[in-house]
């Protein structure tokens, strides 16, 4: 789902000081994707318990952190039996970066009309680099086992592939792995070049 939520975008605000998070439009695309840049930290997820809403703590937003926040939100919804039309409202303020909060505040009415899945798609489209899914996909396809055990390497690839759920870059199991009839034999991995 694509929403035009740009009239009050962070790219139209005054330049922040050096140590605060800043956002900017991706220079290599006409797409209005924004990237959070922080001089020294990556965003992280905190959640006191499954019955409390999670926090996305200030820093550079990465797909792994957004996925962690999304999963924590879903766990919170399950434990608190949050109704579908209340989900976005219950967790959106857990995004602690002031620039994201400003974006949310300026677009709150439109964003709160979305389902949680649609909201997450908008957050991905707005705050991650335009080609993030392609970059993860290329990293998976270029991966080599190297000095890692097969199991460790396979788990790493599968973990990276989970970041791509709900994207066209996601590698589905049949294209990703050839299962063996004998469960004691390791599966054969294939590239989908």
PDB file of C-alpha atoms in Angstrom:
ATOM      1  CA  UNK A   1       0.000   0.000   0.000  1.00  0.00           C
ATOM      2  CA  UNK A   2       1.380   3.404  -0.909  1.00  0.00           C
ATOM      3  CA  UNK A   3       0.288   6.516   0.913  1.00  0.00           C
ATOM      4  CA  UNK A   4       1.232  10.072   0.146  1.00  0.00           C
ATOM      5  CA  UNK A   5       2.420  10.973   3.619  1.00  0.00           C
ATOM      6  CA  UNK A   6       5.043  13.469   2.581  1.00  0.00           C
ATOM      7  CA  UNK A   7       3.720  17.021   3.137  1.00  0.00           C
ATOM      8  CA  UNK A   8       5.403  17.180   6.542  1.00  0.00           C
ATOM      9  CA  UNK A   9       8.299  14.882   5.771  1.00  0.00           C
ATOM     10  CA  UNK A  10      11.513  15.221   7.768  1.00  0.00           C
ATOM     11  CA  UNK A  11      13.406  16.180   4.618  1.00  0.00           C
ATOM     12  CA  UNK A  12      11.603  19.526   4.705  1.00  0.00           C
ATOM     13  CA  UNK A  13      12.742  20.391   8.228  1.00  0.00           C
ATOM     14  CA  UNK A  14      15.777  22.425   9.209  1.00  0.00           C
ATOM     15  CA  UNK A  15      19.116  20.661   9.370  1.00  0.00           C
ATOM     16  CA  UNK A  16      19.653  19.095  12.817  1.00  0.00           C
ATOM     17  CA  UNK A  17      22.796  19.289  14.912  1.00  0.00           C
ATOM     18  CA  UNK A  18      25.602  16.824  14.269  1.00  0.00           C
ATOM     19  CA  UNK A  19      24.780  14.206  16.941  1.00  0.00           C
ATOM     20  CA  UNK A  20      21.020  13.937  16.509  1.00  0.00           C
ATOM     21  CA  UNK A  21      19.395  11.506  14.106  1.00  0.00           C
ATOM     22  CA  UNK A  22      18.681  13.056  10.755  1.00  0.00           C
ATOM     23  CA  UNK A  23      16.717  11.954   7.724  1.00  0.00           C
ATOM     24  CA  UNK A  24      17.156  12.637   4.075  1.00  0.00           C
ATOM     25  CA  UNK A  25      15.731  11.580   0.760  1.00  0.00           C
ATOM     26  CA  UNK A  26      17.566   8.837  -1.024  1.00  0.00           C
ATOM     27  CA  UNK A  27      19.618  10.591  -3.697  1.00  0.00           C
ATOM     28  CA  UNK A  28      19.618   7.652  -6.097  1.00  0.00           C
ATOM     29  CA  UNK A  29      15.869   7.414  -6.498  1.00  0.00           C
ATOM     30  CA  UNK A  30      12.771   9.384  -7.287  1.00  0.00           C
ATOM     31  CA  UNK A  31      11.065   7.410  -4.551  1.00  0.00           C
ATOM     32  CA  UNK A  32      10.402   9.387  -1.366  1.00  0.00           C
ATOM     33  CA  UNK A  33      12.135   6.869   0.868  1.00  0.00           C
ATOM     34  CA  UNK A  34      13.837   8.282   3.935  1.00  0.00           C
ATOM     35  CA  UNK A  35      16.775   6.873   5.799  1.00  0.00           C
ATOM     36  CA  UNK A  36      17.558   7.470   9.438  1.00  0.00           C
ATOM     37  CA  UNK A  37      21.200   8.295   9.962  1.00  0.00           C
ATOM     38  CA  UNK A  38      22.853   8.321  13.341  1.00  0.00           C
ATOM     39  CA  UNK A  39      26.481   9.020  13.977  1.00  0.00           C
ATOM     40  CA  UNK A  40      27.095   6.156  16.353  1.00  0.00           C
ATOM     41  CA  UNK A  41      24.260   3.729  17.018  1.00  0.00           C
ATOM     42  CA  UNK A  42      21.801   1.349  15.444  1.00  0.00           C
ATOM     43  CA  UNK A  43      18.194   1.310  16.534  1.00  0.00           C
ATOM     44  CA  UNK A  44      17.268  -1.468  18.953  1.00  0.00           C
ATOM     45  CA  UNK A  45      14.059  -2.992  20.292  1.00  0.00           C
ATOM     46  CA  UNK A  46      13.171  -3.107  23.980  1.00  0.00           C
ATOM     47  CA  UNK A  47      10.148  -4.757  25.562  1.00  0.00           C
ATOM     48  CA  UNK A  48       9.709  -5.186  29.328  1.00  0.00           C
ATOM     49  CA  UNK A  49       7.376  -8.174  28.866  1.00  0.00           C
ATOM     50  CA  UNK A  50       5.084  -9.672  26.238  1.00  0.00           C
ATOM     51  CA  UNK A  51       2.157  -7.828  27.815  1.00  0.00           C
ATOM     52  CA  UNK A  52       3.828  -4.412  27.369  1.00  0.00           C
ATOM     53  CA  UNK A  53       4.197  -2.554  24.063  1.00  0.00           C
ATOM     54  CA  UNK A  54       7.696  -2.670  22.572  1.00  0.00           C
ATOM     55  CA  UNK A  55       9.950   0.327  22.014  1.00  0.00           C
ATOM     56  CA  UNK A  56      12.024   1.022  18.920  1.00  0.00           C
ATOM     57  CA  UNK A  57      14.888   2.981  20.474  1.00  0.00           C
ATOM     58  CA  UNK A  58      16.508   5.873  18.567  1.00  0.00           C
ATOM     59  CA  UNK A  59      19.236   5.088  16.042  1.00  0.00           C
ATOM     60  CA  UNK A  60      19.773   4.088  12.426  1.00  0.00           C
ATOM     61  CA  UNK A  61      16.829   1.961  11.322  1.00  0.00           C
ATOM     62  CA  UNK A  62      17.773  -1.404   9.873  1.00  0.00           C
ATOM     63  CA  UNK A  63      15.468  -4.151   8.501  1.00  0.00           C
ATOM     64  CA  UNK A  64      16.450  -6.470  11.379  1.00  0.00           C
ATOM     65  CA  UNK A  65      15.312  -3.960  13.993  1.00  0.00           C
ATOM     66  CA  UNK A  66      12.017  -3.264  12.234  1.00  0.00           C
ATOM     67  CA  UNK A  67      11.378  -6.993  12.004  1.00  0.00           C
ATOM     68  CA  UNK A  68      12.148  -7.390  15.703  1.00  0.00           C
ATOM     69  CA  UNK A  69       9.819  -4.511  16.570  1.00  0.00           C
ATOM     70  CA  UNK A  70       7.074  -5.957  14.332  1.00  0.00           C
ATOM     71  CA  UNK A  71       7.369  -9.403  15.972  1.00  0.00           C
ATOM     72  CA  UNK A  72       7.341  -7.847  19.450  1.00  0.00           C
ATOM     73  CA  UNK A  73       4.241  -5.836  18.524  1.00  0.00           C
ATOM     74  CA  UNK A  74       2.500  -8.987  17.313  1.00  0.00           C
ATOM     75  CA  UNK A  75       3.394 -10.746  20.567  1.00  0.00           C
ATOM     76  CA  UNK A  76       1.980  -7.784  22.518  1.00  0.00           C
ATOM     77  CA  UNK A  77      -1.242  -7.857  20.438  1.00  0.00           C
ATOM     78  CA  UNK A  78      -1.659 -11.554  21.171  1.00  0.00           C
ATOM     79  CA  UNK A  79      -1.077 -11.245  24.924  1.00  0.00           C
ATOM     80  CA  UNK A  80      -3.303  -8.186  25.323  1.00  0.00           C
ATOM     81  CA  UNK A  81      -5.919  -9.284  22.754  1.00  0.00           C
ATOM     82  CA  UNK A  82      -5.685  -5.935  20.952  1.00  0.00           C
ATOM     83  CA  UNK A  83      -8.436  -5.356  18.386  1.00  0.00           C
ATOM     84  CA  UNK A  84      -7.312  -4.921  14.776  1.00  0.00           C
ATOM     85  CA  UNK A  85      -8.449  -1.289  14.546  1.00  0.00           C
ATOM     86  CA  UNK A  86      -6.501  -0.403  17.726  1.00  0.00           C
ATOM     87  CA  UNK A  87      -3.151  -2.028  16.892  1.00  0.00           C
ATOM     88  CA  UNK A  88      -1.381   0.913  15.245  1.00  0.00           C
ATOM     89  CA  UNK A  89      -2.549   3.315  17.974  1.00  0.00           C
ATOM     90  CA  UNK A  90      -1.303   1.004  20.725  1.00  0.00           C
ATOM     91  CA  UNK A  91       2.268   0.679  19.459  1.00  0.00           C
ATOM     92  CA  UNK A  92       3.147   3.600  17.159  1.00  0.00           C
ATOM     93  CA  UNK A  93       4.371   5.853  19.942  1.00  0.00           C
ATOM     94  CA  UNK A  94       6.822   3.093  20.855  1.00  0.00           C
ATOM     95  CA  UNK A  95       8.940   4.350  17.961  1.00  0.00           C
ATOM     96  CA  UNK A  96      11.083   6.612  20.134  1.00  0.00           C
ATOM     97  CA  UNK A  97      12.989   8.598  17.504  1.00  0.00           C
ATOM     98  CA  UNK A  98      11.681  12.165  17.561  1.00  0.00           C
ATOM     99  CA  UNK A  99      11.804  12.429  13.770  1.00  0.00           C
ATOM    100  CA  UNK A 100       9.658   9.310  13.390  1.00  0.00           C
ATOM    101  CA  UNK A 101       7.304  10.586  16.079  1.00  0.00           C
ATOM    102  CA  UNK A 102       6.996  13.889  14.219  1.00  0.00           C
ATOM    103  CA  UNK A 103       6.237  12.012  10.981  1.00  0.00           C
ATOM    104  CA  UNK A 104       3.641   9.911  12.808  1.00  0.00           C
ATOM    105  CA  UNK A 105       2.082  12.957  14.488  1.00  0.00           C
ATOM    106  CA  UNK A 106       1.825  14.810  11.165  1.00  0.00           C
ATOM    107  CA  UNK A 107       0.188  11.795   9.506  1.00  0.00           C
ATOM    108  CA  UNK A 108      -1.537  10.243  12.509  1.00  0.00           C
ATOM    109  CA  UNK A 109      -5.055  10.323  11.127  1.00  0.00           C
ATOM    110  CA  UNK A 110      -4.112   8.488   7.919  1.00  0.00           C
ATOM    111  CA  UNK A 111      -1.750   6.051   9.640  1.00  0.00           C
ATOM    112  CA  UNK A 112      -4.257   5.033  12.316  1.00  0.00           C
ATOM    113  CA  UNK A 113      -6.751   4.075   9.597  1.00  0.00           C
ATOM    114  CA  UNK A 114      -4.339   1.392   8.373  1.00  0.00           C
ATOM    115  CA  UNK A 115      -4.180  -2.215   9.477  1.00  0.00           C
ATOM    116  CA  UNK A 116      -0.994  -3.074  11.341  1.00  0.00           C
ATOM    117  CA  UNK A 117       0.329  -4.956   8.277  1.00  0.00           C
ATOM    118  CA  UNK A 118      -0.326  -1.914   6.061  1.00  0.00           C
ATOM    119  CA  UNK A 119       1.287   0.362   8.660  1.00  0.00           C
ATOM    120  CA  UNK A 120       4.431  -1.789   8.742  1.00  0.00           C
ATOM    121  CA  UNK A 121       4.582  -1.685   4.921  1.00  0.00           C
ATOM    122  CA  UNK A 122       4.370   2.130   4.994  1.00  0.00           C
ATOM    123  CA  UNK A 123       7.087   2.319   7.677  1.00  0.00           C
ATOM    124  CA  UNK A 124       9.345   0.063   5.571  1.00  0.00           C
ATOM    125  CA  UNK A 125       8.683   2.073   2.417  1.00  0.00           C
ATOM    126  CA  UNK A 126       9.218   5.413   4.109  1.00  0.00           C
ATOM    127  CA  UNK A 127      12.129   4.787   6.472  1.00  0.00           C
ATOM    128  CA  UNK A 128      14.282   2.090   4.827  1.00  0.00           C
ATOM    129  CA  UNK A 129      16.489   2.657   1.764  1.00  0.00           C
ATOM    130  CA  UNK A 130      14.662   2.045  -1.507  1.00  0.00           C
ATOM    131  CA  UNK A 131      16.738  -1.017  -2.412  1.00  0.00           C
ATOM    132  CA  UNK A 132      17.025  -2.621   1.038  1.00  0.00           C
ATOM    133  CA  UNK A 133      15.216  -5.837   0.006  1.00  0.00           C
ATOM    134  CA  UNK A 134      17.325  -6.223  -3.145  1.00  0.00           C
ATOM    135  CA  UNK A 135      20.492  -5.692  -1.091  1.00  0.00           C
ATOM    136  CA  UNK A 136      19.502  -8.439   1.379  1.00  0.00           C
ATOM    137  CA  UNK A 137      18.513 -10.721  -1.515  1.00  0.00           C
ATOM    138  CA  UNK A 138      21.879 -10.173  -3.249  1.00  0.00           C
ATOM    139  CA  UNK A 139      23.701 -10.812   0.035  1.00  0.00           C
ATOM    140  CA  UNK A 140      21.896 -14.139   0.416  1.00  0.00           C
ATOM    141  CA  UNK A 141      22.638 -15.221  -3.148  1.00  0.00           C
ATOM    142  CA  UNK A 142      26.303 -14.213  -2.871  1.00  0.00           C
ATOM    143  CA  UNK A 143      26.751 -15.952   0.481  1.00  0.00           C
ATOM    144  CA  UNK A 144      29.366 -18.671   0.779  1.00  0.00           C
ATOM    145  CA  UNK A 145      29.853 -21.111   3.622  1.00  0.00           C
ATOM    146  CA  UNK A 146      33.482 -20.183   4.158  1.00  0.00           C
ATOM    147  CA  UNK A 147      34.870 -21.354   7.495  1.00  0.00           C
ATOM    148  CA  UNK A 148      31.425 -21.596   9.123  1.00  0.00           C
ATOM    149  CA  UNK A 149      29.754 -24.923   9.725  1.00  0.00           C
ATOM    150  CA  UNK A 150      27.018 -25.736   7.234  1.00  0.00           C
ATOM    151  CA  UNK A 151      24.393 -25.458   9.948  1.00  0.00           C
ATOM    152  CA  UNK A 152      25.589 -22.013  11.080  1.00  0.00           C
ATOM    153  CA  UNK A 153      25.737 -20.769   7.480  1.00  0.00           C
ATOM    154  CA  UNK A 154      22.281 -22.179   6.655  1.00  0.00           C
ATOM    155  CA  UNK A 155      20.720 -20.580   9.736  1.00  0.00           C
ATOM    156  CA  UNK A 156      22.273 -17.219   8.828  1.00  0.00           C
ATOM    157  CA  UNK A 157      20.842 -17.405   5.293  1.00  0.00           C
ATOM    158  CA  UNK A 158      17.422 -18.424   6.576  1.00  0.00           C
ATOM    159  CA  UNK A 159      17.478 -15.577   9.115  1.00  0.00           C
ATOM    160  CA  UNK A 160      18.304 -13.063   6.406  1.00  0.00           C
ATOM    161  CA  UNK A 161      15.542 -14.487   4.207  1.00  0.00           C
ATOM    162  CA  UNK A 162      12.984 -13.879   6.986  1.00  0.00           C
ATOM    163  CA  UNK A 163      13.681 -10.151   6.592  1.00  0.00           C
ATOM    164  CA  UNK A 164      12.258 -10.435   3.086  1.00  0.00           C
ATOM    165  CA  UNK A 165       8.819 -11.811   4.034  1.00  0.00           C
ATOM    166  CA  UNK A 166       6.052  -9.939   2.208  1.00  0.00           C
ATOM    167  CA  UNK A 167       8.488  -8.800  -0.504  1.00  0.00           C
ATOM    168  CA  UNK A 168       9.059 -10.128  -4.011  1.00  0.00           C
ATOM    169  CA  UNK A 169      12.693 -10.780  -3.024  1.00  0.00           C
ATOM    170  CA  UNK A 170      11.739 -13.460  -0.479  1.00  0.00           C
ATOM    171  CA  UNK A 171      13.120 -16.856  -1.438  1.00  0.00           C
ATOM    172  CA  UNK A 172      10.367 -19.411  -1.062  1.00  0.00           C
ATOM    173  CA  UNK A 173      11.344 -22.794   0.356  1.00  0.00           C
ATOM    174  CA  UNK A 174      10.955 -24.795  -2.897  1.00  0.00           C
ATOM    175  CA  UNK A 175      13.279 -22.443  -4.775  1.00  0.00           C
ATOM    176  CA  UNK A 176      15.624 -22.090  -1.838  1.00  0.00           C
ATOM    177  CA  UNK A 177      16.245 -25.642  -0.701  1.00  0.00           C
ATOM    178  CA  UNK A 178      15.869 -29.156  -2.087  1.00  0.00           C
ATOM    179  CA  UNK A 179      14.512 -31.378   0.699  1.00  0.00           C
ATOM    180  CA  UNK A 180      15.791 -34.941   1.052  1.00  0.00           C
ATOM    181  CA  UNK A 181      13.589 -37.992   1.487  1.00  0.00           C
ATOM    182  CA  UNK A 182      15.835 -39.143   4.334  1.00  0.00           C
ATOM    183  CA  UNK A 183      15.482 -36.616   7.209  1.00  0.00           C
ATOM    184  CA  UNK A 184      18.915 -37.563   8.570  1.00  0.00           C
ATOM    185  CA  UNK A 185      20.598 -36.263   5.400  1.00  0.00           C
ATOM    186  CA  UNK A 186      21.247 -32.520   5.208  1.00  0.00           C
ATOM    187  CA  UNK A 187      19.216 -30.670   2.611  1.00  0.00           C
ATOM    188  CA  UNK A 188      20.855 -29.475  -0.596  1.00  0.00           C
ATOM    189  CA  UNK A 189      20.966 -25.689  -0.980  1.00  0.00           C
ATOM    190  CA  UNK A 190      20.491 -24.052  -4.367  1.00  0.00           C
ATOM    191  CA  UNK A 191      20.759 -20.528  -5.724  1.00  0.00           C
ATOM    192  CA  UNK A 192      17.897 -19.084  -7.729  1.00  0.00           C
ATOM    193  CA  UNK A 193      20.048 -17.247 -10.275  1.00  0.00           C
TER     194      UNK A 193
END
